Coordinates of C-alpha atoms and ligand atoms in Angstrom, one line a residue:
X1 CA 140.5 123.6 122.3
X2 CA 140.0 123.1 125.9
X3 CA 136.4 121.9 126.9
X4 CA 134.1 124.2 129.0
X5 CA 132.8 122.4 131.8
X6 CA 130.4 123.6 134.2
X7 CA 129.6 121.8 138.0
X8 CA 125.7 123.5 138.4
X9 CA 124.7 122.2 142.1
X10 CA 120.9 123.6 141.6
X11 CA 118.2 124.0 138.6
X12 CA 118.6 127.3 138.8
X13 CA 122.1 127.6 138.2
X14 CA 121.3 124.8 135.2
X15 CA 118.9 127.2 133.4
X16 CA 121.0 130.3 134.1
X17 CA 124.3 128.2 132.5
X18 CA 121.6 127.2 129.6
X19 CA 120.3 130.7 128.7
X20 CA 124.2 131.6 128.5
X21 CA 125.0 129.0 126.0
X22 CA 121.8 130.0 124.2
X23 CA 122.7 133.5 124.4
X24 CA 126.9 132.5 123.1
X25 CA 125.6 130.2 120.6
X26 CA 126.7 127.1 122.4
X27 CA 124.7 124.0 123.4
X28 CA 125.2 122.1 126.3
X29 CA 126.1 118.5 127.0
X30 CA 125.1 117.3 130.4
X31 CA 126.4 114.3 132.1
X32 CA 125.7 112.9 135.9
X33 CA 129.5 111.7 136.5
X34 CA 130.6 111.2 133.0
X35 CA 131.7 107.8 133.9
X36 CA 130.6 106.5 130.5
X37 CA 133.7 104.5 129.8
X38 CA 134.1 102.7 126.6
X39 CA 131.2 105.1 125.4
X40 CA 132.6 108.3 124.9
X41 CA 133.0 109.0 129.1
X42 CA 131.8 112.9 129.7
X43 CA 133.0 114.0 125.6
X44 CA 130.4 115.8 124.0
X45 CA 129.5 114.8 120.3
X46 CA 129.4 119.2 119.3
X47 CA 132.9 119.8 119.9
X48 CA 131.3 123.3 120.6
X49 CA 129.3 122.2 123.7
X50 CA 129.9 122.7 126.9
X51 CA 129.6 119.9 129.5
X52 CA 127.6 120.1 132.4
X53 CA 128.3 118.0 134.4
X54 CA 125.8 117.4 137.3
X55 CA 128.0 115.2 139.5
X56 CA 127.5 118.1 142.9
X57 CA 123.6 117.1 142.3
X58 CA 123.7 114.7 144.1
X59 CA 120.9 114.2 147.0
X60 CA 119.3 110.9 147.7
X61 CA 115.3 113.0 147.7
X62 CA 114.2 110.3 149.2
X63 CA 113.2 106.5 149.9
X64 CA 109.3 105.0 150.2
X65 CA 111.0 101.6 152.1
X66 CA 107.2 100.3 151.8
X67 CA 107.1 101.0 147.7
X68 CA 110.9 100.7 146.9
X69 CA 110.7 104.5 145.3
X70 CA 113.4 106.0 145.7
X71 CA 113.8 109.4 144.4
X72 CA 117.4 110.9 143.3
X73 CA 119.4 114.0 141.9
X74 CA 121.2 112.5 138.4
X75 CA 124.7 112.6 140.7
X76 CA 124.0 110.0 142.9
X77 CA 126.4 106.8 142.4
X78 CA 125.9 102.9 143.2
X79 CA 128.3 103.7 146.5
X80 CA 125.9 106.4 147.4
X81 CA 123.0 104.4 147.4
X82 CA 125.1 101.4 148.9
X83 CA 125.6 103.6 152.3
X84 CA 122.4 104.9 152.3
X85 CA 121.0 101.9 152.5
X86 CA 123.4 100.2 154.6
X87 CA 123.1 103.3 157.2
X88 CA 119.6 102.8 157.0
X89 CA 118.8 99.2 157.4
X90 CA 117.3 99.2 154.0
X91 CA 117.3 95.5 152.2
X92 CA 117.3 96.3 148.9
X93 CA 119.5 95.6 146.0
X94 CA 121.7 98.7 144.5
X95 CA 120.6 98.6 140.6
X96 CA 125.1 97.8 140.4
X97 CA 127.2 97.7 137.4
X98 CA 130.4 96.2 136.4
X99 CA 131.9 99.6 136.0
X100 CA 131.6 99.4 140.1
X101 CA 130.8 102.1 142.6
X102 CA 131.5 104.8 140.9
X103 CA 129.1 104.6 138.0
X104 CA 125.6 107.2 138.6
X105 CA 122.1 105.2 139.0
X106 CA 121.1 108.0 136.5
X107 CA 123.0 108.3 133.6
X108 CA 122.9 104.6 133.4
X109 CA 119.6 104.4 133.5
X110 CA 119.3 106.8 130.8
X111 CA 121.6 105.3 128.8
X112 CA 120.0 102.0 129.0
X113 CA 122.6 100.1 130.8
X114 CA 122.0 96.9 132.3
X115 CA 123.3 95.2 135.3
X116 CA 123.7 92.0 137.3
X117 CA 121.4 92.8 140.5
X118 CA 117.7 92.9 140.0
X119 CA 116.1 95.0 138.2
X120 CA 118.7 94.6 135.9
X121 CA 117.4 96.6 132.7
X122 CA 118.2 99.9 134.4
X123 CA 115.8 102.0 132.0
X124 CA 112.9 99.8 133.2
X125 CA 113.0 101.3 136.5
X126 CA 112.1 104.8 136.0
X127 CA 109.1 105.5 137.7
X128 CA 109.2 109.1 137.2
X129 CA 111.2 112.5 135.2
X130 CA 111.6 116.1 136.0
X131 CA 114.1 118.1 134.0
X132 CA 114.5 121.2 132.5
X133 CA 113.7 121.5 128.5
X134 CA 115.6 123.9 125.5
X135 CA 112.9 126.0 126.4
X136 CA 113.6 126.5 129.7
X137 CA 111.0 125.0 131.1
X138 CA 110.7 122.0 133.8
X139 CA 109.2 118.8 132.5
X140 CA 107.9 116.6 134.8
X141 CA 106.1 113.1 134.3
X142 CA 102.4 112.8 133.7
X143 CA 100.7 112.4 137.2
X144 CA 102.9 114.5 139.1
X145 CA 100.5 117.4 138.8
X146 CA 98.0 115.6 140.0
X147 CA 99.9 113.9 143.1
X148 CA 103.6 112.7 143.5
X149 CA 102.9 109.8 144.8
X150 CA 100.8 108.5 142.1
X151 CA 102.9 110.1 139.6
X152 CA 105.2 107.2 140.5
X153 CA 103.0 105.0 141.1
X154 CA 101.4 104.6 137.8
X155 CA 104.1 105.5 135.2
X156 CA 101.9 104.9 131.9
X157 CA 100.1 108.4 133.0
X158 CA 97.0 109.6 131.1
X159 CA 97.8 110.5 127.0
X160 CA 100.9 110.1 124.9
X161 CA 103.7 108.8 127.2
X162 CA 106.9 111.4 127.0
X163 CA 108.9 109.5 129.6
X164 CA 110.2 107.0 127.2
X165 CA 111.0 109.4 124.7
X166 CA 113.7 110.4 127.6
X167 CA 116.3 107.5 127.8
X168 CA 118.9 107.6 125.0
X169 CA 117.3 110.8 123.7
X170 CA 118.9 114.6 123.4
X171 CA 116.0 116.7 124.7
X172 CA 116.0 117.1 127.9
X173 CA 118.7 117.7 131.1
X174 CA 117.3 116.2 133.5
X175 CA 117.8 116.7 137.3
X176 CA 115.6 114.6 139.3
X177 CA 114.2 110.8 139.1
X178 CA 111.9 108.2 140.9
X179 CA 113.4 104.7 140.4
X180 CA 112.0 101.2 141.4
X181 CA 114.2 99.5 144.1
X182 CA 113.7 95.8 144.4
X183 CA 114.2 94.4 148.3
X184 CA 116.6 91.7 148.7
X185 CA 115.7 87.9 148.2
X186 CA 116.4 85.7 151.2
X187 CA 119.0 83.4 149.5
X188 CA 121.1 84.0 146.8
X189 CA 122.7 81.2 144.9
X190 CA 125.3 80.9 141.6
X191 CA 124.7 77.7 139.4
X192 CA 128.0 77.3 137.3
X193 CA 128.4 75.1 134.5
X194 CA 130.7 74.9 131.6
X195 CA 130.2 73.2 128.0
X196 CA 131.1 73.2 124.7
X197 CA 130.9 75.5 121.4
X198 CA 128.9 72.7 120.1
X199 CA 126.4 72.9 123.4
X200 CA 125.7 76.6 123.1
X201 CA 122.7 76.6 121.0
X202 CA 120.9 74.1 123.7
X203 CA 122.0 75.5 126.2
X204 CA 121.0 78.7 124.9
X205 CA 117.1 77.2 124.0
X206 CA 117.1 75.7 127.6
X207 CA 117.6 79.4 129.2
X208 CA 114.1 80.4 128.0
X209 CA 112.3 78.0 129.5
X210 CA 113.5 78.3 132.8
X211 CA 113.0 82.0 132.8
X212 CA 109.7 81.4 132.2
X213 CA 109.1 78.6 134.4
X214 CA 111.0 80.3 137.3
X215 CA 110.2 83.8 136.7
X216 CA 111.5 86.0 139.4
X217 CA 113.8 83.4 140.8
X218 CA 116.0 83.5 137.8
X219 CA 118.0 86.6 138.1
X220 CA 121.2 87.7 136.1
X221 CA 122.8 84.9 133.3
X222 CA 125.4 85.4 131.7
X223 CA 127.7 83.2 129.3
X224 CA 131.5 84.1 129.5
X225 CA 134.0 82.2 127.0
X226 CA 137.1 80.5 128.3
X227 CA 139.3 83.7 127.7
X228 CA 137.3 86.0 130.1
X229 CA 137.0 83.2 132.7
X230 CA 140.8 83.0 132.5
X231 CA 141.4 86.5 132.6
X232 CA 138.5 87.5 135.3
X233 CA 140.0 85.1 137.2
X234 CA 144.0 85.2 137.3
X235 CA 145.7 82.2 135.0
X236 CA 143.8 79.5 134.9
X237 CA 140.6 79.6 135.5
X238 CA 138.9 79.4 138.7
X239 CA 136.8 76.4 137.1
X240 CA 140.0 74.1 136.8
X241 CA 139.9 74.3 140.6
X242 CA 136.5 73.6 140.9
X243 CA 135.1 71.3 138.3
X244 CA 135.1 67.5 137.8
X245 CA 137.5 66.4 135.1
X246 CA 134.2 66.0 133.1
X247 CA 133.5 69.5 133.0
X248 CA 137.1 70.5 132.2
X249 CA 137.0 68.6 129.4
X250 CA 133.7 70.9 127.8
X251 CA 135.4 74.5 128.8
X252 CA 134.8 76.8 125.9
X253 CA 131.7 78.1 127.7
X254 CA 130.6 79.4 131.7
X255 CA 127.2 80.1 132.1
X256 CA 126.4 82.1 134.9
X257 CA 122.8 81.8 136.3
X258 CA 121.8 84.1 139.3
X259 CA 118.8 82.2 141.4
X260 CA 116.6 84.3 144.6
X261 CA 114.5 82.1 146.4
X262 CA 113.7 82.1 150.0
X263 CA 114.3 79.0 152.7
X264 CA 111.3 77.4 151.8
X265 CA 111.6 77.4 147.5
X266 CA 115.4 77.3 147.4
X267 CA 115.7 73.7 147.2
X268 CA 113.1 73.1 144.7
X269 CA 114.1 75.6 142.7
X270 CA 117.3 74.7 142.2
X271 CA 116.6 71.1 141.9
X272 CA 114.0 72.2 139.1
X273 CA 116.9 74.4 137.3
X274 CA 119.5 71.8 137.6
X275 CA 117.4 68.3 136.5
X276 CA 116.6 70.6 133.6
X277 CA 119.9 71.5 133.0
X278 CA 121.1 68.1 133.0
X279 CA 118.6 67.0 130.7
X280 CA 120.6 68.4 127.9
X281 CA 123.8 66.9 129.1
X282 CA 124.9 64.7 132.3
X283 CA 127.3 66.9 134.2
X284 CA 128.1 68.5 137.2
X285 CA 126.5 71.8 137.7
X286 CA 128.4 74.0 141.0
X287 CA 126.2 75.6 144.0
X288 CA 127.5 78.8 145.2
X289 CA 126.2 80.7 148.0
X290 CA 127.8 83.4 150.4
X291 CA 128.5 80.8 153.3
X292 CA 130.0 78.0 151.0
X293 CA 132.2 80.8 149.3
X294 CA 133.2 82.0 152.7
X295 CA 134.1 78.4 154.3
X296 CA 136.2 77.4 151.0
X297 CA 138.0 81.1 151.8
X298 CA 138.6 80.0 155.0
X299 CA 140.2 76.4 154.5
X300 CA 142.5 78.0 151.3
X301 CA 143.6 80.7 153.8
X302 CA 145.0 77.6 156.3
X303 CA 146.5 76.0 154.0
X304 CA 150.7 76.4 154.0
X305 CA 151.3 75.7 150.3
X306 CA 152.2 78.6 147.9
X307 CA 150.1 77.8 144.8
X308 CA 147.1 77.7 146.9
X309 CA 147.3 81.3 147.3
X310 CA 146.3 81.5 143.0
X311 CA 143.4 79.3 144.3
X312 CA 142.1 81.8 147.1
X313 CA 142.3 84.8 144.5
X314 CA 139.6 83.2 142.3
X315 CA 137.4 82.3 144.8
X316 CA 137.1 85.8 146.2
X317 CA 136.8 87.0 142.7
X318 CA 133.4 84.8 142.5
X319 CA 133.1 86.1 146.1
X320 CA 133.0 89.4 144.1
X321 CA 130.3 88.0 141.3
X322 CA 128.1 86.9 144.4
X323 CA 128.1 90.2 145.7
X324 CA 127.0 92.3 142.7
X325 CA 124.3 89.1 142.5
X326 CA 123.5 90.2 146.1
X327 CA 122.9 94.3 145.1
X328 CA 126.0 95.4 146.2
X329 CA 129.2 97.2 144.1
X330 CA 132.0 95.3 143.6
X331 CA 135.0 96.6 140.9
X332 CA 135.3 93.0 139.5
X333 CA 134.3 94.3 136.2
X334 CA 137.6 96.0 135.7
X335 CA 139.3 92.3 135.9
X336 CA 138.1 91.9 132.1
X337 CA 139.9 95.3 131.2
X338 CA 143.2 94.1 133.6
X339 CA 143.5 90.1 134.6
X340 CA 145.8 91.4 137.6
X341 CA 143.8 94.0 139.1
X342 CA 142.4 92.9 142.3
X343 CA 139.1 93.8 143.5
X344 CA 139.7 93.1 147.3
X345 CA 142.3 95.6 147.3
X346 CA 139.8 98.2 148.5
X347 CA 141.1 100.5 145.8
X348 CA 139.7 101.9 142.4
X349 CA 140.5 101.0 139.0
X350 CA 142.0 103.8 137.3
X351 CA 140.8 104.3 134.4
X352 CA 142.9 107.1 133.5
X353 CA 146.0 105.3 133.7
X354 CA 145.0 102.5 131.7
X355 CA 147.5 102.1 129.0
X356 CA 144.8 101.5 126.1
X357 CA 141.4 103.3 124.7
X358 CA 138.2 101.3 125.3
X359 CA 135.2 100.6 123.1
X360 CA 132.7 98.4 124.1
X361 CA 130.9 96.4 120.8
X362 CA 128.0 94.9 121.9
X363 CA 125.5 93.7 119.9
X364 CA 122.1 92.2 120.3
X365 CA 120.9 88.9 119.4
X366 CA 117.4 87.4 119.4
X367 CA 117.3 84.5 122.3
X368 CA 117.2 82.2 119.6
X369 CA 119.9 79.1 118.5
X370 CA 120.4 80.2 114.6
X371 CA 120.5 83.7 115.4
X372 CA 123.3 82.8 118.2
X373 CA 125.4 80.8 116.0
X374 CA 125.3 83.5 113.4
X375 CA 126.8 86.1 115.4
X376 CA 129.0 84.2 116.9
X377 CA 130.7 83.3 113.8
X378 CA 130.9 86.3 112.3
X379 CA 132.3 87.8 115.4
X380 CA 134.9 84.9 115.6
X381 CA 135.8 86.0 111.6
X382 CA 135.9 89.8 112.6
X383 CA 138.2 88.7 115.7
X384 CA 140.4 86.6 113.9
X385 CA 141.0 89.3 111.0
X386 CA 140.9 92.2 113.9
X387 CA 144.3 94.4 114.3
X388 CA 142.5 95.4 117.7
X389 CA 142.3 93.0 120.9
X390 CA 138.4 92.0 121.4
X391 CA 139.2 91.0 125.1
X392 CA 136.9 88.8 126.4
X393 CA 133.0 87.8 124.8
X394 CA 130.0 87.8 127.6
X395 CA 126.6 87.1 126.7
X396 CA 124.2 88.5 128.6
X397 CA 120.5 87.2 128.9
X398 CA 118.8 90.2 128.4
X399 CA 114.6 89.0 128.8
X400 CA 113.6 85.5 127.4
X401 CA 113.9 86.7 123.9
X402 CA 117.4 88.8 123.8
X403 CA 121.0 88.5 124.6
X404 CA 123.7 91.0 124.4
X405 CA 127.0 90.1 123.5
X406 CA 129.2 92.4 124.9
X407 CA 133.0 92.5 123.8
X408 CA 135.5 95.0 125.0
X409 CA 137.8 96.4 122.5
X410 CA 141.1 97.8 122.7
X411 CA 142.9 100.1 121.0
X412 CA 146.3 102.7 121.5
X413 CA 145.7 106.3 121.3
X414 CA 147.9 106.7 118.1
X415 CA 146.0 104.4 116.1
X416 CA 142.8 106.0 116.6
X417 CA 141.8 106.9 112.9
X418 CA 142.8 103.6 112.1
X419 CA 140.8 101.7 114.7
X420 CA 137.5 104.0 113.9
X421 CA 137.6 103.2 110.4
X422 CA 137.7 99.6 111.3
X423 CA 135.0 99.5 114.0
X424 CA 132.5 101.1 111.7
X425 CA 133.2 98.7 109.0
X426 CA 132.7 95.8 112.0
X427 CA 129.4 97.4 112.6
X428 CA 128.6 97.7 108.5
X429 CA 129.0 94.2 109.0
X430 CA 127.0 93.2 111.5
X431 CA 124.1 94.9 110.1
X432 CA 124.7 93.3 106.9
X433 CA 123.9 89.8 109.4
X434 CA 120.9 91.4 111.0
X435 CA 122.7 92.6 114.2
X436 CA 123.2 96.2 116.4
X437 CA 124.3 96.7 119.9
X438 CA 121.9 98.5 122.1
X439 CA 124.2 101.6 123.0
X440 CA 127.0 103.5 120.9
X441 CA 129.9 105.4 122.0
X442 CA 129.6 109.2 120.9
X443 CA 132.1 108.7 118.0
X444 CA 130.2 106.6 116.1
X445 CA 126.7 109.2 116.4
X446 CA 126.5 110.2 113.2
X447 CA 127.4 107.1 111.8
X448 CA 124.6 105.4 113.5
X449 CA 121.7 107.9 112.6
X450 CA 122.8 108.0 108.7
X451 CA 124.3 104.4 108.2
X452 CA 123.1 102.2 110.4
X453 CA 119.4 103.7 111.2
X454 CA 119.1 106.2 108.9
X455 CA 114.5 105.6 108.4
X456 CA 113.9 105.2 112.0
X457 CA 116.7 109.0 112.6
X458 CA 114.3 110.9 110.3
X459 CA 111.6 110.3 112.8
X460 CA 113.5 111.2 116.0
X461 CA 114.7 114.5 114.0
X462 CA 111.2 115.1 113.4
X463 CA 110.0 114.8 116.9
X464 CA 113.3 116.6 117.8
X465 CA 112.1 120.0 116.1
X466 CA 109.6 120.4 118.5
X467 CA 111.6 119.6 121.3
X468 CA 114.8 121.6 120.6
X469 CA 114.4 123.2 117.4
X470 CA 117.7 124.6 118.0
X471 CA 119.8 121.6 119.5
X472 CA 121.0 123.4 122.4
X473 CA 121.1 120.1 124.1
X474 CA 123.6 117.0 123.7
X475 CA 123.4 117.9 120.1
X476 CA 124.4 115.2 118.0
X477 CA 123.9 112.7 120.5
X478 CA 121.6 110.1 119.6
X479 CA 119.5 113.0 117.3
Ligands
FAD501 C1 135.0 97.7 133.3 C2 133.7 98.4 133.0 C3 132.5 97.8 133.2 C4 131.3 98.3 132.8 N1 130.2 97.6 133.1 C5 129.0 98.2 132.7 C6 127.8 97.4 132.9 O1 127.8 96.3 133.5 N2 126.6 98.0 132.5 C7 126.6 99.2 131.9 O2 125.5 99.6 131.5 N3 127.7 99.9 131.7 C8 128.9 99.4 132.1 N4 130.0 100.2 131.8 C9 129.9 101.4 131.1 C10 129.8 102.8 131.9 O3 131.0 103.0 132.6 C11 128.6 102.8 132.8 O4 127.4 102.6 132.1 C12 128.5 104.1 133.7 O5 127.5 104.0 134.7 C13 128.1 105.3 132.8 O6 128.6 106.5 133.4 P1 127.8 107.4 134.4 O7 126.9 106.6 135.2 O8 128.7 108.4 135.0 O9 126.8 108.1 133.3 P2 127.1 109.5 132.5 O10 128.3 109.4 131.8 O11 126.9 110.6 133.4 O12 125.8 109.4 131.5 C14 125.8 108.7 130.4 C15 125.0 109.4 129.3 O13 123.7 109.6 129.6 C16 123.2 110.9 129.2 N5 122.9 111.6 130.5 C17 123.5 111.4 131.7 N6 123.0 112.1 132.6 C18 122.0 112.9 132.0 C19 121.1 113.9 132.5 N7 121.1 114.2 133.8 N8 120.3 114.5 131.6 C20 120.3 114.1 130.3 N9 121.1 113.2 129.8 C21 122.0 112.6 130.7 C22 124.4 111.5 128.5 O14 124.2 111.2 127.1 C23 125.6 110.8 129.0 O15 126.7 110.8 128.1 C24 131.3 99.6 132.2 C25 132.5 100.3 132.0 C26 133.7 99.7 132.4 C27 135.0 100.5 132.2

């Protein structure tokens, strides 16, 4: 059966496609793009929902350039807001994704995605909701009533606070939002440095401290194992190119560490960050900024040899990395779904005509060594007994005390049954360690409110009876 799907370019025309599903017994499932790949993309949980898709929504409201609000219909994208700001001299970061350009600001956000530019926990940045209830009527955030401005100003609002009831919940479509945008740092610098299994854990402890110590300055870190490295970045990896023989020699790990400064702090700061990092272990840690990233460019391009040209590719792939650092898009994600796709090709990554089915596994860790090491073994035990190809491991600093270790799975369309069975067994698993990811593709819903989080589902059924009693909206999606 052929899924209804509806383009609504006005709330109106959202309550009146509403009150028909009511009235035909339907509920509805809306989406901004339906870009959630890996998570189910636009596919409703209720096979008997229709999909409203609000991708023709798609106004920038507008900008407060002094605040950073800006204020959006759910259909805006990250190349959107990349050309608005461009056009309009605005320095701040896009809140960017790996799934690139096309991916909404929106339905991110209410999915709780993260990102690499600041402010990377995407859900964090809602200053403000309006949205249209089961009901039919428009919710809006507390101090709207009283004055916009304010409303988005101070989010916490006067009595219970309904807004964060609103990210990965079912209750509400909503069609406009006030985000925080963060202006641009004047420098922007990757520290990369590679060690061993056995270093993770300090490594790991050493992280904490220097987001505490350099709060603000310490953007996105992430951890990427040999494999993704290699893949991300065509053969071999980009690292055998650039690191002293010392550092080749400790390659089962690449951190990753983002740092913002200005002219004055970026020498310090760095210094600070590196003495500490070679406190745990005398090696060389690799400086990248835009400039040194463009020179290197430059001298691979004059060179006459053949091989050199492997050598170029990688550096405009971390070219790529430094831009999403930077608050711009960049489709250098996709390299960890397809080691040959190039993102300087000024084209898309079809998702469509990728030859496997995605599901991302990505569980949460506390920042902490033991925890760590746990998950990483019993993820290295699932991989090695896994029928399915876990692609590449990235962990992701999520705030001082969490990571996120995000895997991407692959599967072919003809084993599906097969590959379902075995991913909720993975995640049985996992709990069984103490572990969950933060996000669930919509084939695994009911499976996560009965199995995995059955207590704290009563609750959120509980609330959900007052909310929509009936479940006319993404029914069976986290409810
Ligand atoms: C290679 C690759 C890399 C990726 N990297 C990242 C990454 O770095 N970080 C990340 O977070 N994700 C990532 N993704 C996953 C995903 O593609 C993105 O999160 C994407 O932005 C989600 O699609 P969307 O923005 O179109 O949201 P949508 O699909 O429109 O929305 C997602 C969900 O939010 C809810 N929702 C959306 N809009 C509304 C609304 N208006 N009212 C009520 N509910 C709504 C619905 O449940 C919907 O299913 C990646 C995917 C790929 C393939």
């Amino acid at each position: 059966m052929e899924t209804v799907e509806f383009f609504p370019a006005s709330e109106s025309e959202i309550s009146q496609i509403l009150k028909s599903a009511q009235r035909e017994g339907k509920s509805v499932y809306p989406v901004s793009a339906g870009n959630n790949w890996g998570y189910g993309d636009k596919q409703p949980v209720d096979q008997n929902a229709w999909i409203l898709n609000l991708s023709k929504m798609n106004r920038i409201l507008d900008f407060n350039p002094e605040m950073g609000i800006l204020r959006i219909e759910p259909g805006v994208t990250q190349k959107d807001l990349q050309t608005f700001l461009e056009k309009n001299h605005h320095e701040f970061y896009v809140p960017n994704t790996g799934a690139g350009s096309r991916g909404t600001l929106l339905g991110n956000a209410l999915e709780r995605g993260f990102g690499i530019a600041p402010i990377q926990d995407h859900a964090s940045a809602i200053l403000s909701l309006r949205g249209i209830l089961a009901d039919g009527s428009v919710y809006e955030s507390p101090l709207k009533e009283i004055d916009p401005l304010l409303g988005d100003c101070f989010t916490w609002g006067v009595g219970p606070h309904l807004d964060h009831l609103i990210s990965q919940s079912s209750w509400i479509i909503i069609t406009e939002a006030s985000l925080q945008l963060q202006p641009k740092a004047e420098c922007t610098d990757i520290l990369v440095l590679s060690f061993s299994d056995d270093e993770l854990s300090s490594v790991v402890g050493r992280l904490r401290s220097l987001m505490w110590q350099h709060e603000g300055a310490v953007g996105s870190i992430k951890i990427l194992n040999k494999r993704q490295i290699n893949k991300v970045n065509h053969k071999d990896g980009w690292t055998d190119f650039f690191l002293s023989s010392d550092q080749q020699s400790h390659q089962d790990w690449f951190l990753t560490l983002v740092v913002y400064s200005n002219a004055i702090t970026r020498r310090p700061i760095i210094k600070s960050i590196k003495k500490q990092l070679r406190a745990i272990f005398r090696r060389s840690i690799l400086v990248f900024d835009a400039s040194r990233i463009r020179i290197l460019e430059k001298f691979l391009s004059l060179l006459p040899f053949p091989s050199v040209r492997t050598f170029l590719l990688k550096v405009r792939d971390l070219g790529e990395m430094l831009r999403l650092a930077q608050g711009y898009t960049s489709e250098v994600g996709y390299k960890a779904l397809d080691g040959s796709f190039d993102p300087n090709s000024n084209s898309y990554f079809d998702i469509n005509k990728y030859p496997h089915q995605l599901a991302w596994l990505s569980p949460l860790c506390p920042l902490d060594p033991n925890s760590i090491t746990n998950l990483l073994s019993e993820i290295r035990k699932i991989e090695e007994e896994s029928p399915f190809q876990m692609k590449t491991l990235t962990w992701t600093v999520l705030n001082p005390r969490t990571l996120a270790l995000v895997i991407p799975v692959i599967y072919s369309a003809d084993k599906k049954d097969e590959f379902w069975t075995w991913y909720k067994a993975v995640h049985i698993r996992l709990k069984d360690k103490g572990f969950i990811p933060y996000r669930f593709h919509v084939n695994m819903m009911s499976f996560v409110t009965t199995e995995l989080l059955p207590n704290h589902f009563k609750f959120v059924r509980q609330f959900e009876k007052s909310f929509d009693p009936q479940g006319t909206l993404l029914n069976g999606r986290y409810s």
